[in-house]
Amino acid sequence: MSTAELTGSIPHDHHEGSYLEGPAGFWSRIWQWATTVDHKKIGVMYLFAVLFMFFLGGVAALAVRLELLDPVRMSTNAAGEAIQTGHILQSILGATEMSGNEIYNRAFTLHGAIMVFMFIVPSVPASLGNFFLPIMLGAKDVAFPRLNLLSWYIYVFGSIFGVASILMGGVDTGWTFYTPYSLTTDADHWRVVLMVSAAFILGFSSILTGMNFIVTVHKLRAPGMGWFDMPLFIWAIYATSIIQVLATPVIGITLLLLIFERVMKIGIFDPAMGGDPVLYQHFFWFYSHPVVYVMILPAMGIISEMLAVHCRKHIFGYRAIAFSSLGIAAVSFLVWGHHMFTAMGELAAMLFSALTFLVAIPTAIKVFNWIATLYKGSIAINTPMCYTLAFLFLFSIGGLTGLPLGALATDLHLHDSYFVVAHFHYVMMGGTVIAFVGGIHHWWPKMFGRMYNETWGIIGCAIVFIGFNVTFFTQFILGTQGMPRRYANYVDEFQTLHIISTVGSWLLLIGFVIHFFNFVHSLIAGPKAPPNPWGGLTLEWEAESPPIEHNFHHEPIVKHGPYDYDTVVPPHCDPKDYPIHAPAPRH
C-alpha cells in the first residue's frame, strides 16, 4: 500500500528543492537565512544558538566543579595575615583583584542564568518544536511566520544583553536574582541590570513562540487530523505553550520592578526602603515553577515519539498521556510555594506541600504508560532508544527524590543542601537535556538529510549516562550529610565526594564532545538519509529528508493514527518488514 493511498493525498509531478538549498554566494545565503520566515530555518538557527548557550553554560559548570575540587581555604602568612589558598579558578584566571568567593559566585550565577533562561527554556520548543510542529500537523508553516522570525531576533537580542553582562565582569547574585542581595550587590550595578534585562527580553520570545504554536495547533491541522490524532509531541508543545503565555508575563513584570528598584531606588522588594523580599520570591516562583514544566513537558513529548517509533508499537494509553500533559500544566500554577517552605507560615506550607504531591499523579501516568509501551515491543537498540531508556531511569530518580523535598518534615533539613542540586539536575538534565539530545539524534536525518555513525552515538550516550550519574548521584549523598549548596568552601570530610563529582563532569564533557564530532562528520561525510529511516508513522516521515521549503509536495490527508503500527505500514518502508495481515486505515 503506497503512502498516497494511506494518507489520501495526491502527489504532484513538480520538483521543489530542500529548504537547505539557497542562492549562490555566501552573503546572498546569509541574507536569505537572516530574513527567512521558513519555520525550519528558524528552528535550525534556534538549535545552533541554544547549543552554543549550552556550551557557555557548560564551561561555567565545569569551572564550578573545578573550583570545588580544591575549594577556598583560609590560612595565615608569615605576618599573621589571613589569606585565601587553594583557589584553582583564581590561579587560572589570574584574577587577583577578586576574592575566590567572588569568582565562584560569578561562575555559579553564569551557569544558572545561561542554562535556565538562554538554553533549557527555549531548547526543545524553539528548535525541535519550531522545525517539526508544522510538519507533524501537515501544515506549510506556523500560523504567524513573521512573528516567528521576530521571536528569534528577540531571543538573539536578549542573549546579547546576557553576554554583555558577562563581558563586563559578570554578576554574583545567583540565577534567581533574590532580593535584597540583587539590589545591593556589585558597585557596578549595570551588570546586574543587563543580566536581569536579558531574562526580561527573553520572556517576550517565549510568549510569542507560545502564542504562535497555540494558534497553529488550533487552525492548521491537516484534513482528517482531529485532536486525538495529533502526535503526543504536539500535545506536549501545546501544553507548554499555554504555560509560556500565562506564566511568563509574571516574571517579566517582576524583573522590570527589580530593575526600577535598582536604578531608581524605589522601595518594592528592599526592606531598607519599605519593600518586602518575600514578595519577590512569590512572584519569581509563580513563574519559575511552571517554567520547570516548560522545560520538561516538551522532553516528555520527545520520549513518547521515540518510544513508539523505536518500539514499533502503539503507545500505551494515548489519551491518558495527552491529558496528563494538560494536567501537569494546570497543577504547575498551584505549587510554587514549595520553593518557600522556610519563608512562610505553617498553614501555607502545609497546603503547598499537599498540592505539590498532585504533580506526581500525571507524571506517574506518563512513566507507567511508557514502561507499558516497552512491554513486548520490537525494541531497536540505537542511539535514540538508548537515550529514551536513560531518560526513564534518570527522570524516575529525579521524580522520586522530589518527594522528600515536597514533604515538610524532610524538606526543612534538605532545603539548602546539595540534595536539591542533585534532584534539580536529575529532572532538568537527566530529563530535559537527555531527551533533547535523544530527540536531536532521532530527527537529525530528517533535519539535515544525513545519517550519523550509530556506534559512536551509542558510545557517546553510554559515557554521558555514566558521567551524569557519577556527577550528580554523589551530590545526593553530600546533601544528606549536610553539604550546603552555593558554597565555595566546605569541611574536609566532603572533599572525596566532590572529587568524584568533578571527575564525573569530565566524563560528561567527553560524551558530549563525541556527539559533537559525530554530528560534524555526519554533515561532511555521512550517508544520505532515507525519508523514513526509523519507520515512523507521523507526518514528518512522509516528507523528504531534508524537507522541501513547503514541507510537502501535496496536502496530506490523515486517515490513520500516529501510532497505528498494528494496522498500517509506515511510509517509505518495505511492507515485507511489517507483516500486517490487513491494513485498516481509520476513517
Short mmCIF file of N, CA, C and O in Angstrom, two decimals, residues 38-105:
data_model
loop_
_atom_site.label_atom_id
_atom_site.label_comp_id
_atom_site.label_asym_id
_atom_site.label_seq_id
_atom_site.Cartn_x
_atom_site.Cartn_y
_atom_site.Cartn_z
N ASP A 38 10.73 30.81 7.01
CA ASP A 38 10.55 29.35 6.98
C ASP A 38 10.79 28.81 8.39
O ASP A 38 11.87 28.99 8.98
N HIS A 39 9.80 28.14 8.94
CA HIS A 39 9.92 27.63 10.31
C HIS A 39 11.08 26.67 10.48
O HIS A 39 11.67 26.58 11.57
N LYS A 40 11.46 25.96 9.42
CA LYS A 40 12.55 25.00 9.52
C LYS A 40 13.89 25.72 9.70
O LYS A 40 14.71 25.33 10.54
N LYS A 41 14.10 26.75 8.92
CA LYS A 41 15.36 27.51 9.05
C LYS A 41 15.43 28.21 10.40
O LYS A 41 16.49 28.27 11.04
N ILE A 42 14.30 28.75 10.85
CA ILE A 42 14.28 29.40 12.17
C ILE A 42 14.56 28.36 13.25
O ILE A 42 15.29 28.62 14.21
N GLY A 43 13.99 27.16 13.11
CA GLY A 43 14.26 26.10 14.07
C GLY A 43 15.73 25.71 14.09
O GLY A 43 16.31 25.48 15.17
N VAL A 44 16.37 25.64 12.91
CA VAL A 44 17.79 25.30 12.86
C VAL A 44 18.63 26.41 13.50
O VAL A 44 19.60 26.13 14.23
N MET A 45 18.28 27.68 13.24
CA MET A 45 19.02 28.78 13.86
C MET A 45 18.87 28.73 15.38
O MET A 45 19.85 28.96 16.12
N TYR A 46 17.67 28.46 15.86
CA TYR A 46 17.46 28.29 17.30
C TYR A 46 18.31 27.13 17.83
O TYR A 46 18.92 27.21 18.90
N LEU A 47 18.35 26.02 17.08
CA LEU A 47 19.07 24.84 17.53
C LEU A 47 20.54 25.16 17.77
O LEU A 47 21.10 24.84 18.84
N PHE A 48 21.19 25.79 16.80
CA PHE A 48 22.61 26.08 16.96
C PHE A 48 22.84 27.17 18.00
O PHE A 48 23.87 27.16 18.70
N ALA A 49 21.89 28.11 18.15
CA ALA A 49 22.05 29.14 19.17
C ALA A 49 21.96 28.55 20.57
O ALA A 49 22.78 28.85 21.45
N VAL A 50 20.95 27.69 20.82
CA VAL A 50 20.81 27.13 22.17
C VAL A 50 21.94 26.15 22.47
O VAL A 50 22.36 26.03 23.63
N LEU A 51 22.45 25.46 21.45
CA LEU A 51 23.60 24.58 21.69
C LEU A 51 24.85 25.39 22.03
O LEU A 51 25.67 24.96 22.86
N PHE A 52 24.98 26.57 21.43
CA PHE A 52 26.11 27.44 21.80
C PHE A 52 25.96 27.91 23.24
O PHE A 52 26.94 27.96 24.00
N MET A 53 24.73 28.26 23.64
CA MET A 53 24.49 28.66 25.01
C MET A 53 24.74 27.49 25.97
O MET A 53 25.23 27.68 27.09
N PHE A 54 24.39 26.29 25.54
CA PHE A 54 24.67 25.09 26.34
C PHE A 54 26.18 24.94 26.56
O PHE A 54 26.64 24.58 27.65
N PHE A 55 26.94 25.26 25.53
CA PHE A 55 28.41 25.21 25.65
C PHE A 55 28.89 26.23 26.67
O PHE A 55 29.72 25.91 27.54
N LEU A 56 28.40 27.48 26.60
CA LEU A 56 28.83 28.51 27.55
C LEU A 56 28.44 28.13 28.97
O LEU A 56 29.25 28.25 29.90
N GLY A 57 27.19 27.69 29.15
CA GLY A 57 26.75 27.28 30.48
C GLY A 57 27.53 26.08 30.99
O GLY A 57 27.81 25.97 32.19
N GLY A 58 27.90 25.17 30.08
CA GLY A 58 28.67 24.01 30.47
C GLY A 58 30.08 24.37 30.91
O GLY A 58 30.62 23.79 31.86
N VAL A 59 30.69 25.35 30.22
CA VAL A 59 32.02 25.81 30.63
C VAL A 59 31.95 26.39 32.04
O VAL A 59 32.83 26.12 32.88
N ALA A 60 30.90 27.18 32.33
CA ALA A 60 30.74 27.73 33.68
C ALA A 60 30.54 26.62 34.70
O ALA A 60 31.06 26.68 35.82
N ALA A 61 29.78 25.57 34.33
CA ALA A 61 29.57 24.44 35.25
C ALA A 61 30.88 23.72 35.53
O ALA A 61 31.17 23.34 36.67
N LEU A 62 31.70 23.51 34.49
CA LEU A 62 33.00 22.88 34.70
C LEU A 62 33.89 23.74 35.59
O LEU A 62 34.68 23.21 36.39
N ALA A 63 33.77 25.07 35.45
CA ALA A 63 34.55 25.95 36.32
C ALA A 63 34.12 25.80 37.78
O ALA A 63 34.96 25.77 38.69
N VAL A 64 32.80 25.68 38.01
CA VAL A 64 32.30 25.49 39.37
C VAL A 64 32.81 24.17 39.94
O VAL A 64 33.28 24.11 41.09
N ARG A 65 32.71 23.11 39.16
CA ARG A 65 33.19 21.81 39.64
C ARG A 65 34.70 21.81 39.85
O ARG A 65 35.21 21.18 40.78
N LEU A 66 35.43 22.50 38.99
CA LEU A 66 36.88 22.58 39.14
C LEU A 66 37.24 23.30 40.44
O LEU A 66 38.17 22.90 41.15
N GLU A 67 36.49 24.35 40.75
CA GLU A 67 36.73 25.08 42.00
C GLU A 67 36.48 24.19 43.21
O GLU A 67 37.26 24.19 44.17
N LEU A 68 35.41 23.40 43.16
CA LEU A 68 35.06 22.56 44.30
C LEU A 68 36.00 21.37 44.44
O LEU A 68 35.97 20.66 45.45
N LEU A 69 36.82 21.14 43.42
CA LEU A 69 37.85 20.09 43.53
C LEU A 69 38.85 20.44 44.62
O LEU A 69 39.33 19.58 45.35
N ASP A 70 39.17 21.74 44.73
CA ASP A 70 40.09 22.22 45.76
C ASP A 70 39.58 23.59 46.20
O ASP A 70 39.94 24.61 45.63
N PRO A 71 38.73 23.63 47.19
CA PRO A 71 37.98 24.86 47.49
C PRO A 71 38.83 25.94 48.16
O PRO A 71 40.00 25.74 48.50
N VAL A 72 38.18 27.08 48.37
CA VAL A 72 38.81 28.20 49.05
C VAL A 72 39.14 27.81 50.48
O VAL A 72 38.30 27.31 51.21
N ARG A 73 40.40 28.01 50.88
CA ARG A 73 40.82 27.76 52.26
C ARG A 73 41.37 29.06 52.84
O ARG A 73 41.97 29.87 52.13
N MET A 74 41.18 29.24 54.10
CA MET A 74 41.73 30.40 54.78
C MET A 74 42.94 29.97 55.60
O MET A 74 42.87 29.00 56.37
N SER A 75 44.07 30.64 55.39
CA SER A 75 45.27 30.37 56.17
C SER A 75 45.95 31.69 56.50
O SER A 75 45.46 32.76 56.13
N THR A 76 47.05 31.65 57.15
CA THR A 76 47.77 32.86 57.52
C THR A 76 49.18 32.82 56.95
O THR A 76 49.79 31.75 56.81
N ASN A 77 49.66 34.00 56.57
CA ASN A 77 51.02 34.09 56.06
C ASN A 77 52.01 34.33 57.20
O ASN A 77 51.64 34.30 58.37
N ALA A 78 53.26 34.60 56.83
CA ALA A 78 54.30 34.78 57.86
C ALA A 78 54.01 35.97 58.77
O ALA A 78 54.42 35.98 59.93
N ALA A 79 53.30 36.95 58.22
CA ALA A 79 52.98 38.14 59.02
C ALA A 79 51.72 37.96 59.85
O ALA A 79 51.27 38.89 60.51
N GLY A 80 51.14 36.78 59.79
CA GLY A 80 49.93 36.52 60.56
C GLY A 80 48.66 37.04 59.91
O GLY A 80 47.61 37.10 60.55
N GLU A 81 48.73 37.43 58.60
CA GLU A 81 47.55 37.94 57.90
C GLU A 81 46.78 36.78 57.27
O GLU A 81 47.37 35.83 56.75
N ALA A 82 45.45 36.90 57.29
CA ALA A 82 44.61 35.86 56.69
C ALA A 82 44.66 35.96 55.17
O ALA A 82 44.49 37.03 54.60
N ILE A 83 44.91 34.84 54.50
CA ILE A 83 44.94 34.82 53.03
C ILE A 83 44.14 33.61 52.55
O ILE A 83 43.95 32.64 53.28
N GLN A 84 43.68 33.71 51.29
CA GLN A 84 42.95 32.60 50.67
C GLN A 84 43.92 31.72 49.91
O GLN A 84 44.80 32.19 49.20
N THR A 85 43.80 30.42 50.07
CA THR A 85 44.66 29.49 49.35
C THR A 85 43.82 28.42 48.68
O THR A 85 42.65 28.24 49.01
N GLY A 86 44.42 27.73 47.72
CA GLY A 86 43.76 26.60 47.09
C GLY A 86 42.68 26.98 46.11
O GLY A 86 41.83 26.17 45.78
N HIS A 87 42.69 28.22 45.61
CA HIS A 87 41.62 28.62 44.70
C HIS A 87 42.08 28.43 43.26
O HIS A 87 42.86 29.21 42.72
N ILE A 88 41.58 27.37 42.63
CA ILE A 88 42.04 27.00 41.29
C ILE A 88 41.64 28.05 40.26
O ILE A 88 42.44 28.46 39.43
N LEU A 89 40.39 28.50 40.29
CA LEU A 89 39.94 29.47 39.29
C LEU A 89 40.73 30.76 39.37
O LEU A 89 41.05 31.37 38.36
N GLN A 90 41.01 31.21 40.58
CA GLN A 90 41.78 32.44 40.75
C GLN A 90 43.16 32.28 40.13
O GLN A 90 43.68 33.20 39.49
N SER A 91 43.75 31.11 40.28
CA SER A 91 45.07 30.87 39.71
C SER A 91 45.03 30.82 38.19
O SER A 91 45.88 31.39 37.50
N ILE A 92 43.99 30.16 37.64
CA ILE A 92 43.88 30.02 36.18
C ILE A 92 43.62 31.37 35.54
O ILE A 92 44.23 31.75 34.53
N LEU A 93 42.68 32.12 36.11
CA LEU A 93 42.28 33.39 35.52
C LEU A 93 43.24 34.52 35.85
O LEU A 93 43.22 35.57 35.20
N GLY A 94 44.05 34.33 36.87
CA GLY A 94 44.93 35.41 37.30
C GLY A 94 44.17 36.61 37.83
O GLY A 94 44.63 37.75 37.76
N ALA A 95 42.96 36.34 38.36
CA ALA A 95 42.07 37.43 38.81
C ALA A 95 42.34 37.74 40.27
O ALA A 95 41.54 37.47 41.15
N THR A 96 43.50 38.35 40.51
CA THR A 96 43.86 38.63 41.89
C THR A 96 43.06 39.78 42.48
O THR A 96 43.04 39.95 43.70
N GLU A 97 42.39 40.58 41.61
CA GLU A 97 41.62 41.70 42.14
C GLU A 97 40.31 41.24 42.77
O GLU A 97 39.66 42.00 43.48
N MET A 98 39.88 39.99 42.50
CA MET A 98 38.66 39.46 43.09
C MET A 98 39.01 38.32 44.03
O MET A 98 39.93 37.54 43.77
N SER A 99 38.24 38.20 45.09
CA SER A 99 38.45 37.08 46.01
C SER A 99 37.96 35.79 45.38
O SER A 99 37.21 35.80 44.40
N GLY A 100 38.40 34.69 45.96
CA GLY A 100 37.97 33.39 45.45
C GLY A 100 36.48 33.21 45.49
O GLY A 100 35.87 32.68 44.55
N ASN A 101 35.83 33.66 46.56
CA ASN A 101 34.38 33.54 46.67
C ASN A 101 33.67 34.33 45.59
O ASN A 101 32.64 33.90 45.06
N GLU A 102 34.20 35.51 45.24
CA GLU A 102 33.57 36.35 44.21
C GLU A 102 33.62 35.67 42.85
O GLU A 102 32.64 35.68 42.09
N ILE A 103 34.75 35.07 42.53
CA ILE A 103 34.87 34.36 41.25
C ILE A 103 33.91 33.18 41.21
O ILE A 103 33.23 32.93 40.21
N TYR A 104 33.86 32.43 42.30
CA TYR A 104 32.96 31.28 42.37
C TYR A 104 31.51 31.72 42.18
O TYR A 104 30.74 31.11 41.41
N ASN A 105 31.10 32.80 42.86
CA ASN A 105 29.72 33.27 42.75
C ASN A 105 29.38 33.70 41.34
O ASN A 105 28.26 33.49 40.85
#
